[in-house]
Short mmCIF file of C-alpha atoms in Angstrom, two decimals:
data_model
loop_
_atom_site.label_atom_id
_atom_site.label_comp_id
_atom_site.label_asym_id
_atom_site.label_seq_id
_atom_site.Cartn_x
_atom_site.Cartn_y
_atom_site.Cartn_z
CA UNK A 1 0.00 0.00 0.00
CA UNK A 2 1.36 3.26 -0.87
CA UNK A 3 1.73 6.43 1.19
CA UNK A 4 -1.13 8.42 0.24
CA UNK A 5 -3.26 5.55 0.54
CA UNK A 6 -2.05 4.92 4.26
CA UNK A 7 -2.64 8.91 4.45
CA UNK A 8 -6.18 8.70 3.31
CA UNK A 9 -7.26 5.31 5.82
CA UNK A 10 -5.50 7.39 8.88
CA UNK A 11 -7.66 10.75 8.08
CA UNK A 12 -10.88 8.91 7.09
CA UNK A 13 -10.44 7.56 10.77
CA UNK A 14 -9.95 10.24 12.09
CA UNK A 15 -12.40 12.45 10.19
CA UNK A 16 -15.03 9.45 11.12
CA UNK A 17 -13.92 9.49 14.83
CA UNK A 18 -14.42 13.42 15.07
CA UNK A 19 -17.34 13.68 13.22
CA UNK A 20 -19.30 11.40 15.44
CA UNK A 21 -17.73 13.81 18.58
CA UNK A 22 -19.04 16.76 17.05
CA UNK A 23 -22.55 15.79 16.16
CA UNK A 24 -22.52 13.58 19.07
CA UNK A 25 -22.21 16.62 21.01
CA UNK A 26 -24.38 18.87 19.39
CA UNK A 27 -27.21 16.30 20.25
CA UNK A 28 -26.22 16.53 24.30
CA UNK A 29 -26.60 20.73 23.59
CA UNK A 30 -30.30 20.33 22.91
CA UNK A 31 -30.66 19.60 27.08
CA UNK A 32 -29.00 22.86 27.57
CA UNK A 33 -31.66 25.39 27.15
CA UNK A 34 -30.66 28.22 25.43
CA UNK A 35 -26.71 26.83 23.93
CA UNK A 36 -26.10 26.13 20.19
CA UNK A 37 -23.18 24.20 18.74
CA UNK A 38 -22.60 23.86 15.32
CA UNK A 39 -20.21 20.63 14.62
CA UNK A 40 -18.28 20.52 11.39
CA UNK A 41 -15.56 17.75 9.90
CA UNK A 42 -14.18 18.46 6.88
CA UNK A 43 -11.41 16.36 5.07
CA UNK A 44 -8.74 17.38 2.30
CA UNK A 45 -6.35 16.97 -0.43
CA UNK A 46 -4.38 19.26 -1.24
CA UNK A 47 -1.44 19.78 -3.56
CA UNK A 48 1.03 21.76 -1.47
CA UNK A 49 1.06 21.61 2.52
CA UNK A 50 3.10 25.12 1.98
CA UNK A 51 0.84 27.05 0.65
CA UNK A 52 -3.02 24.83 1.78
CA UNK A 53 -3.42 27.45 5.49
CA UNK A 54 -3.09 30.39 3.31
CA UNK A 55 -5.66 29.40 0.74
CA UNK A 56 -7.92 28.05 3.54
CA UNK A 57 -8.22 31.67 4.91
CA UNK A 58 -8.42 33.68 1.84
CA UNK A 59 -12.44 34.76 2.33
CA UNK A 60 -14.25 37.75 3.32
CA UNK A 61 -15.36 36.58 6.25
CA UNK A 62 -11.29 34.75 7.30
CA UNK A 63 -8.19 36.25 7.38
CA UNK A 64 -7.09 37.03 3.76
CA UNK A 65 -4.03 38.91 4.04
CA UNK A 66 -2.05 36.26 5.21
CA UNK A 67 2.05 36.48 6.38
CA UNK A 68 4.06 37.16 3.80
CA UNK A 69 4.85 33.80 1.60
CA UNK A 70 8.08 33.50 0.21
CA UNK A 71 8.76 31.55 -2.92
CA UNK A 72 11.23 28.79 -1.16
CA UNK A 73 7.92 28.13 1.42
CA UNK A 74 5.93 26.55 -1.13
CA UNK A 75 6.27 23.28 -3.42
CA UNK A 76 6.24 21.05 -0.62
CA UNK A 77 3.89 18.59 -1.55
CA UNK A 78 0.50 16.68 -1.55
CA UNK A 79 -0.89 16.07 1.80
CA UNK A 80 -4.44 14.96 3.36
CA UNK A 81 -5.82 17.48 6.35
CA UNK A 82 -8.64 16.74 8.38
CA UNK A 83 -10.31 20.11 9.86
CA UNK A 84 -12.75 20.19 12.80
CA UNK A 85 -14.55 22.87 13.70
CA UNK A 86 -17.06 23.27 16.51
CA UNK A 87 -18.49 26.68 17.88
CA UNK A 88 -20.93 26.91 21.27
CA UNK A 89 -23.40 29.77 21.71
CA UNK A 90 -25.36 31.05 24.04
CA UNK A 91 -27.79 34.11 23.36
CA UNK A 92 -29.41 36.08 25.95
CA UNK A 93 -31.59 39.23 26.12
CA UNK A 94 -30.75 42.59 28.02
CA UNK A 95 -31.79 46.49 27.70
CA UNK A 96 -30.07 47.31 24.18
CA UNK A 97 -31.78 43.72 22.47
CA UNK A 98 -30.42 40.19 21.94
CA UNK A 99 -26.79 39.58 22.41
CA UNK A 100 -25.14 35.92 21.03
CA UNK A 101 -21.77 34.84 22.59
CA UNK A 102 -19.94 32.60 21.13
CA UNK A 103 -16.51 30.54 21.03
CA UNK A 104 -15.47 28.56 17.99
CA UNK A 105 -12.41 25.88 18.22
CA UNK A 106 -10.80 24.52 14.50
CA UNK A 107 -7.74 22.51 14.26
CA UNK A 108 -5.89 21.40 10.66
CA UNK A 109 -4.47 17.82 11.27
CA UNK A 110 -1.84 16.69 8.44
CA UNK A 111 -1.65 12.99 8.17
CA UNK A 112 2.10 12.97 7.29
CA UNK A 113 3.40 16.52 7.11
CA UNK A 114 2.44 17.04 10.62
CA UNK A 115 4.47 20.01 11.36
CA UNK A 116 2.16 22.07 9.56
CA UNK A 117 -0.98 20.85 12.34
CA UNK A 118 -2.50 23.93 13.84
CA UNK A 119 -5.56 25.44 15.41
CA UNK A 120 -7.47 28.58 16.05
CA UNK A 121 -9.48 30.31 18.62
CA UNK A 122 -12.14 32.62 17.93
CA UNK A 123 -14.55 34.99 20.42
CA UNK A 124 -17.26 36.60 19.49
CA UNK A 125 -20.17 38.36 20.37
CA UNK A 126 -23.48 40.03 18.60
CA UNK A 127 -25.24 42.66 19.70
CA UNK A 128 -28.72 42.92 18.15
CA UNK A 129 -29.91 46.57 18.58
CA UNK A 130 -33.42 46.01 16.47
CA UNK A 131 -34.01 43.27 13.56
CA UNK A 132 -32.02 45.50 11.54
CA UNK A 133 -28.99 46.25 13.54
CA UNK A 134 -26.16 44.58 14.80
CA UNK A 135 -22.70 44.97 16.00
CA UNK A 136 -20.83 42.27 15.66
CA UNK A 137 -17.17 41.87 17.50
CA UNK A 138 -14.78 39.13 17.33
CA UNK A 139 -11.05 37.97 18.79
CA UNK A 140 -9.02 35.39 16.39
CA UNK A 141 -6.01 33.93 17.79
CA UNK A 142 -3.91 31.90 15.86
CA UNK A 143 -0.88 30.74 17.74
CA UNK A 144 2.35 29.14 15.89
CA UNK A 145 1.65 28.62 12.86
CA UNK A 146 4.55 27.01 11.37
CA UNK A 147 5.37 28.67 7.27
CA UNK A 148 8.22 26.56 6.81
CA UNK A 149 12.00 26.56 6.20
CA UNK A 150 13.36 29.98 5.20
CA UNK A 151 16.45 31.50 5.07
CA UNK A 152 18.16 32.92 8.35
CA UNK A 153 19.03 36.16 7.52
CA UNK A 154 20.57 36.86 11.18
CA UNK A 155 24.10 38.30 11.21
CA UNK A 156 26.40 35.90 10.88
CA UNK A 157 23.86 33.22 10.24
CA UNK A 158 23.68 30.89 7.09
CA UNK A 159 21.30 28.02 5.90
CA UNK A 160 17.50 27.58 6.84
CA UNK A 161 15.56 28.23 9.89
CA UNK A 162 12.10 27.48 10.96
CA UNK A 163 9.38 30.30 10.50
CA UNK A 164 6.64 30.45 12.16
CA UNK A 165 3.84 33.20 13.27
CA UNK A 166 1.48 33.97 15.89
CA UNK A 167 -1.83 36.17 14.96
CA UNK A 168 -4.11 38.02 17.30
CA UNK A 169 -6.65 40.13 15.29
CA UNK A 170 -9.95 42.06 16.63
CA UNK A 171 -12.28 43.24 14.69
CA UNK A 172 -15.69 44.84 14.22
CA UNK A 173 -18.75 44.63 12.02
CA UNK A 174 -22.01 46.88 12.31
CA UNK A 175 -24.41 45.17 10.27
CA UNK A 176 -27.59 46.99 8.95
CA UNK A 177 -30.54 45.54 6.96
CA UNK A 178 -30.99 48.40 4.76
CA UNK A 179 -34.34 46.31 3.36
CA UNK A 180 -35.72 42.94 3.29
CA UNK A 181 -33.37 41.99 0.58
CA UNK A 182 -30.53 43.70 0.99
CA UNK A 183 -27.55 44.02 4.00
CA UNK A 184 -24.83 46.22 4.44
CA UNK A 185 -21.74 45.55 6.72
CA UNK A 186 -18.69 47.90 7.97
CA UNK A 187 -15.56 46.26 8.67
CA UNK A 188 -12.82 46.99 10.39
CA UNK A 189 -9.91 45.07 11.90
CA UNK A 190 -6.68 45.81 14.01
CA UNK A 191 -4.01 42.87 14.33
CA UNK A 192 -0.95 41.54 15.27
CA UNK A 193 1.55 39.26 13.66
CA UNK A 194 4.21 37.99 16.01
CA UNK A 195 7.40 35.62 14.61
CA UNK A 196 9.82 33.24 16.14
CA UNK A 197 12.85 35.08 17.46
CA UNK A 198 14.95 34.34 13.74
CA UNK A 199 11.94 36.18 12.09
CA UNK A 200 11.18 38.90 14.62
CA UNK A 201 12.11 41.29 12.04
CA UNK A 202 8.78 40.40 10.57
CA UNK A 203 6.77 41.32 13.14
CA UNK A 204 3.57 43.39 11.64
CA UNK A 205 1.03 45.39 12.74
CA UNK A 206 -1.36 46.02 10.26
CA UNK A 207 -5.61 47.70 10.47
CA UNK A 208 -7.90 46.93 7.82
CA UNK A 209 -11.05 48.50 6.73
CA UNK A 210 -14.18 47.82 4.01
CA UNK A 211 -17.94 47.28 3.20
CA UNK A 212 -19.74 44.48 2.85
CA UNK A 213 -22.92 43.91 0.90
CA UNK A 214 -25.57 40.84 0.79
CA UNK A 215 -28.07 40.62 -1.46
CA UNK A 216 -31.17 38.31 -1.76
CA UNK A 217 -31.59 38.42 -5.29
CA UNK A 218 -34.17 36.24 -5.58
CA UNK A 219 -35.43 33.58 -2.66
CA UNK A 220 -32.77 31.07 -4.93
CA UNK A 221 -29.80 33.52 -5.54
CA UNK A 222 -27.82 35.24 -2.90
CA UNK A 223 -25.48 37.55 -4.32
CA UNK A 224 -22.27 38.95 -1.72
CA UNK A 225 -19.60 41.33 -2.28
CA UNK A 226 -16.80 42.44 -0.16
CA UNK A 227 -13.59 45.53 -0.69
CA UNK A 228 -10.90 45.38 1.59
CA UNK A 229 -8.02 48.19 2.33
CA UNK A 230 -5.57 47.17 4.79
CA UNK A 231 -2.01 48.94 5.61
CA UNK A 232 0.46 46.45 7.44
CA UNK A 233 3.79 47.66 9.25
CA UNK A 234 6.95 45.57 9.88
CA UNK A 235 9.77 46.03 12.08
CA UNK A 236 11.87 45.63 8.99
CA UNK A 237 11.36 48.41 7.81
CA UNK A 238 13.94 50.27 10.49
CA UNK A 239 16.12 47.36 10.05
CA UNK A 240 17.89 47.90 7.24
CA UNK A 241 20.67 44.82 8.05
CA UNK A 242 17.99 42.20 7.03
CA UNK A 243 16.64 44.06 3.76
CA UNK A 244 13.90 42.12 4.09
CA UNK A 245 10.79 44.48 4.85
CA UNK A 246 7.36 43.16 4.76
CA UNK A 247 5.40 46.20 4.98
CA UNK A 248 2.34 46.38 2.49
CA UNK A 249 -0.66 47.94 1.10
CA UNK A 250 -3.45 45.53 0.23
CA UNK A 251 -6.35 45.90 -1.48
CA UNK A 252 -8.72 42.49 -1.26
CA UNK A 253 -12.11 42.62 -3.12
CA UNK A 254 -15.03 38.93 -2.95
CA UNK A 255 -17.32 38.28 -5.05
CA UNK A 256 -19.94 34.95 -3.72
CA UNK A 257 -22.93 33.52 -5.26
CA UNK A 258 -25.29 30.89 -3.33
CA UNK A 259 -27.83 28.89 -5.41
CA UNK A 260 -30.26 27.17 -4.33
CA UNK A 261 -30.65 24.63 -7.41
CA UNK A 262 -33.65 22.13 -5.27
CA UNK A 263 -35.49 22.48 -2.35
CA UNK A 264 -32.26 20.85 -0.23
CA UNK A 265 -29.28 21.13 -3.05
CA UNK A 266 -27.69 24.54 -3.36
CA UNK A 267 -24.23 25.35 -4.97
CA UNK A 268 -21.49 28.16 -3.63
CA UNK A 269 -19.31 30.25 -6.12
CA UNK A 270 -16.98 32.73 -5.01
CA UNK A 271 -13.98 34.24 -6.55
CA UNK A 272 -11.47 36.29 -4.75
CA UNK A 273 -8.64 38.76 -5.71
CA UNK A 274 -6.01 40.51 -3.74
CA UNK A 275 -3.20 42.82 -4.46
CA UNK A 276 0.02 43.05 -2.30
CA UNK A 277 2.10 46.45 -2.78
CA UNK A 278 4.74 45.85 -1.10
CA UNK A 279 6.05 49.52 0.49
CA UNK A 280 9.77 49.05 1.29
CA UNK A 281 12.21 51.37 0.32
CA UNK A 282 15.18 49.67 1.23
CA UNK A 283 18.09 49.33 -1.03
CA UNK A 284 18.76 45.47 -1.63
CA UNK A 285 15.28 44.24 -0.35
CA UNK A 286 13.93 42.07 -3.68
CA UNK A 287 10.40 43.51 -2.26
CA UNK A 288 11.13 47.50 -3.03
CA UNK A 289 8.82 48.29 -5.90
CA UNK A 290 6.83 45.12 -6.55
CA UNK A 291 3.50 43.86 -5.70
CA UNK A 292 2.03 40.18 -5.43
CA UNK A 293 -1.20 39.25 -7.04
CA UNK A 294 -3.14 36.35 -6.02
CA UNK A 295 -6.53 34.83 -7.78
CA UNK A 296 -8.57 32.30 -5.61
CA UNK A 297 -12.24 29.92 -7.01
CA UNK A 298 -14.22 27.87 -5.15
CA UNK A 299 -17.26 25.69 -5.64
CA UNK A 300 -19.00 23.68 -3.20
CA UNK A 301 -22.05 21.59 -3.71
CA UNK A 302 -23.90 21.34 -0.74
CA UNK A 303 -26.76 18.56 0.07
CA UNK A 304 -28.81 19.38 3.31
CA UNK A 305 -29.45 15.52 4.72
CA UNK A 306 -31.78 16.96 7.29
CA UNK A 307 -32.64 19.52 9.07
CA UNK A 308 -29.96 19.85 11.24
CA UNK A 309 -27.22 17.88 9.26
CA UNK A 310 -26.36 18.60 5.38
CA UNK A 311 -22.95 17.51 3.63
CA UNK A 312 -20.71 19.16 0.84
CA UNK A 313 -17.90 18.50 -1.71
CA UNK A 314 -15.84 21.27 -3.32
CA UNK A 315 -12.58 22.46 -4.46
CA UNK A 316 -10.40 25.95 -4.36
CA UNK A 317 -8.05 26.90 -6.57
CA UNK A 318 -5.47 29.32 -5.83
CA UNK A 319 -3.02 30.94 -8.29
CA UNK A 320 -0.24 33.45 -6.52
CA UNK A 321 2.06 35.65 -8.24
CA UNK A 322 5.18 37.89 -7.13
CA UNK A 323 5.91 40.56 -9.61
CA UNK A 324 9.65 39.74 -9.14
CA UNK A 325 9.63 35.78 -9.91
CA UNK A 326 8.98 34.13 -13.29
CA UNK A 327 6.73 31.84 -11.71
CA UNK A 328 3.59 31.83 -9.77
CA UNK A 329 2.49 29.18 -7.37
CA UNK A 330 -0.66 27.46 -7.75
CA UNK A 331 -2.47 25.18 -5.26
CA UNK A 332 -5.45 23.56 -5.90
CA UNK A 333 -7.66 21.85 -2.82
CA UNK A 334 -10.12 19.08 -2.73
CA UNK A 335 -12.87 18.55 0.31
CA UNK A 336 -15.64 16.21 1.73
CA UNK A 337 -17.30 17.55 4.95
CA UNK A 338 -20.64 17.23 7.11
CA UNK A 339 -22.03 19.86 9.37
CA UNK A 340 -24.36 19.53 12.04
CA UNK A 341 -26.12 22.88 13.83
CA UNK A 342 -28.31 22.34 16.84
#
């Protein structure tokens, strides 16, 4: 047996295994009066473990200006990933409405590249003001993520080093039905990016700020769009010795389509684009002058099984390119998963 096939058997256990946890415990929430938990296992191929966390993240609604991805990061190879996911709630009213807290938990488990594995926390609460209003505010934590082998560009130093990244990022969202069809959203984010001691150079801090816009078409088609600006900062940029500086301008921009093609099949289209300037002005730093443009699909076919369980298949696609290499790098992503919300 070869060794994606022994990759495959050890994530379809495990994707079995925590599938049956998840649901299994959304089914003990129902006794808890008042407490939701959506449980959701989802289970991958993809073509490059280098590149898979970044493409994972690239929505409107995740983290799409990921750490900066060098060239020598990617090209690592084919891997299978199991991702759980469960989030608890718990609404409750007071004087100003309805306010929802919730925490959500999701891990990425490689079957063989394993030091790659990592989760995320995220907070949140939602404050409903009226049936139109909302402010929504959230905490992400993303704790060492591990990029890969890069080059040490300490003084003195030569060869490889492990990268790897911590994120904290909070953010805000007031949300306004502006009519029965149509919602408006205001973003805006503030967040940190902290790297291992080699890479502290790296260290960002970046804001971001955009609209967002749903809109019911029809009671099949729901039509979303999303514009992103966001200004990051590195240390690098005062530290001249590394001529590597990070710093950036981005400008991200969504476009999603759900269809609902039968009463309990629907399909999900969305195609993303985002634009890296990168801002250094230091002599010797192969960034100064040149931007990075990345194009992201996705399709996902989505059955609902019954009312509280439905299942999907999909695939992303994921083409990035640095305006000073000849090359792009591509990475295309392949998915079963099931989803129970109680």
């Amino acid at each position: 047996m070869n060794r994606l096939s022994v990759s495959i058997r050890k994530a379809v256990i495990v994707v079995l295994f925590g599938g049956a946890l998840a649901l299994g415990s959304t089914h003990e929430s129902l006794a808890l009066e008042g407490v939701s938990v959506d449980g959701r296992a989802i289970l991958f191929y993809t073509d490059d473990v280098g590149i898979f966390s970044a493409t994972r993240r690239l929505s409107r609604d995740g983290d799409p200006t990921q750490p900066a991805l060098d060239t020598r990061l990617t090209n690592k190879g084919s891997d299978v990933v199991f991702e759980p996911d469960v989030t608890i709630g718990k609404s409750f009213n007071n004087s100003l409405g309805t306010t929802e807290l919730s925490l959500r938990g999701q891990g990425f488990v490689f079957a063989d590249n394993t030091q790659y594995g990592h989760g995320t926390v995220r907070i949140q609460a939602v404050q409903a003001f009226t049936e139109a209003t909302r402010l929504r505010l959230r905490y992400y934590y993303a704790p060492n993520l591990f990029l890969g082998d890069n080059e040490n560009r300490l003084p003195g130093a030569e060869g490889l080093a492990g990268e790897t990244v911590t994120s904290h990022i909070w953010s805000a969202r007031l949300e306004r039905n502006l009519t029965h069809d149509i919602e408006v959203r205001l973003l805006g984010r503030y967040g940190l990016r902290r790297y291992n001691e080699t890479f502290a150079h790296r260290d960002t801090n970046f804001w971001t700020i955009g609209p967002h816009l749903n809109w019911h078409i029809s009671e099949r088609v729901t039509l979303g769009l999303a514009y992103h600006y966001e200004r990051g900062l590195a240390d690098g940029r005062q530290q001249t010795v590394f001529e590597d500086d990070i710093s950036y301008a981005n400008h991200f921009a969504s476009v999603d389509l759900d269809i609902e093609l039968t009463e309990r099949m629907s399909l999900i289209t969305a195609v993303h684009y985002e634009r890296n300037n990168w801002t250094s002005e230091i002599v010797g730093d192969e960034r100064r002058g040149a931007h990075e443009n990345v194009v992201q699909g996705e399709v996902i076919l989505v059955r609902q099984l019954t009312d509280h369980l439905r299942a999907f298949a999909g695939f992303q696609r994921s083409n990035r390119k640095q305006s000073f290499e000849s090359d792009g790098i591509k990475n295309t992503n392949f998915f079963l998963g099931i989803e129970g919300a109680f």
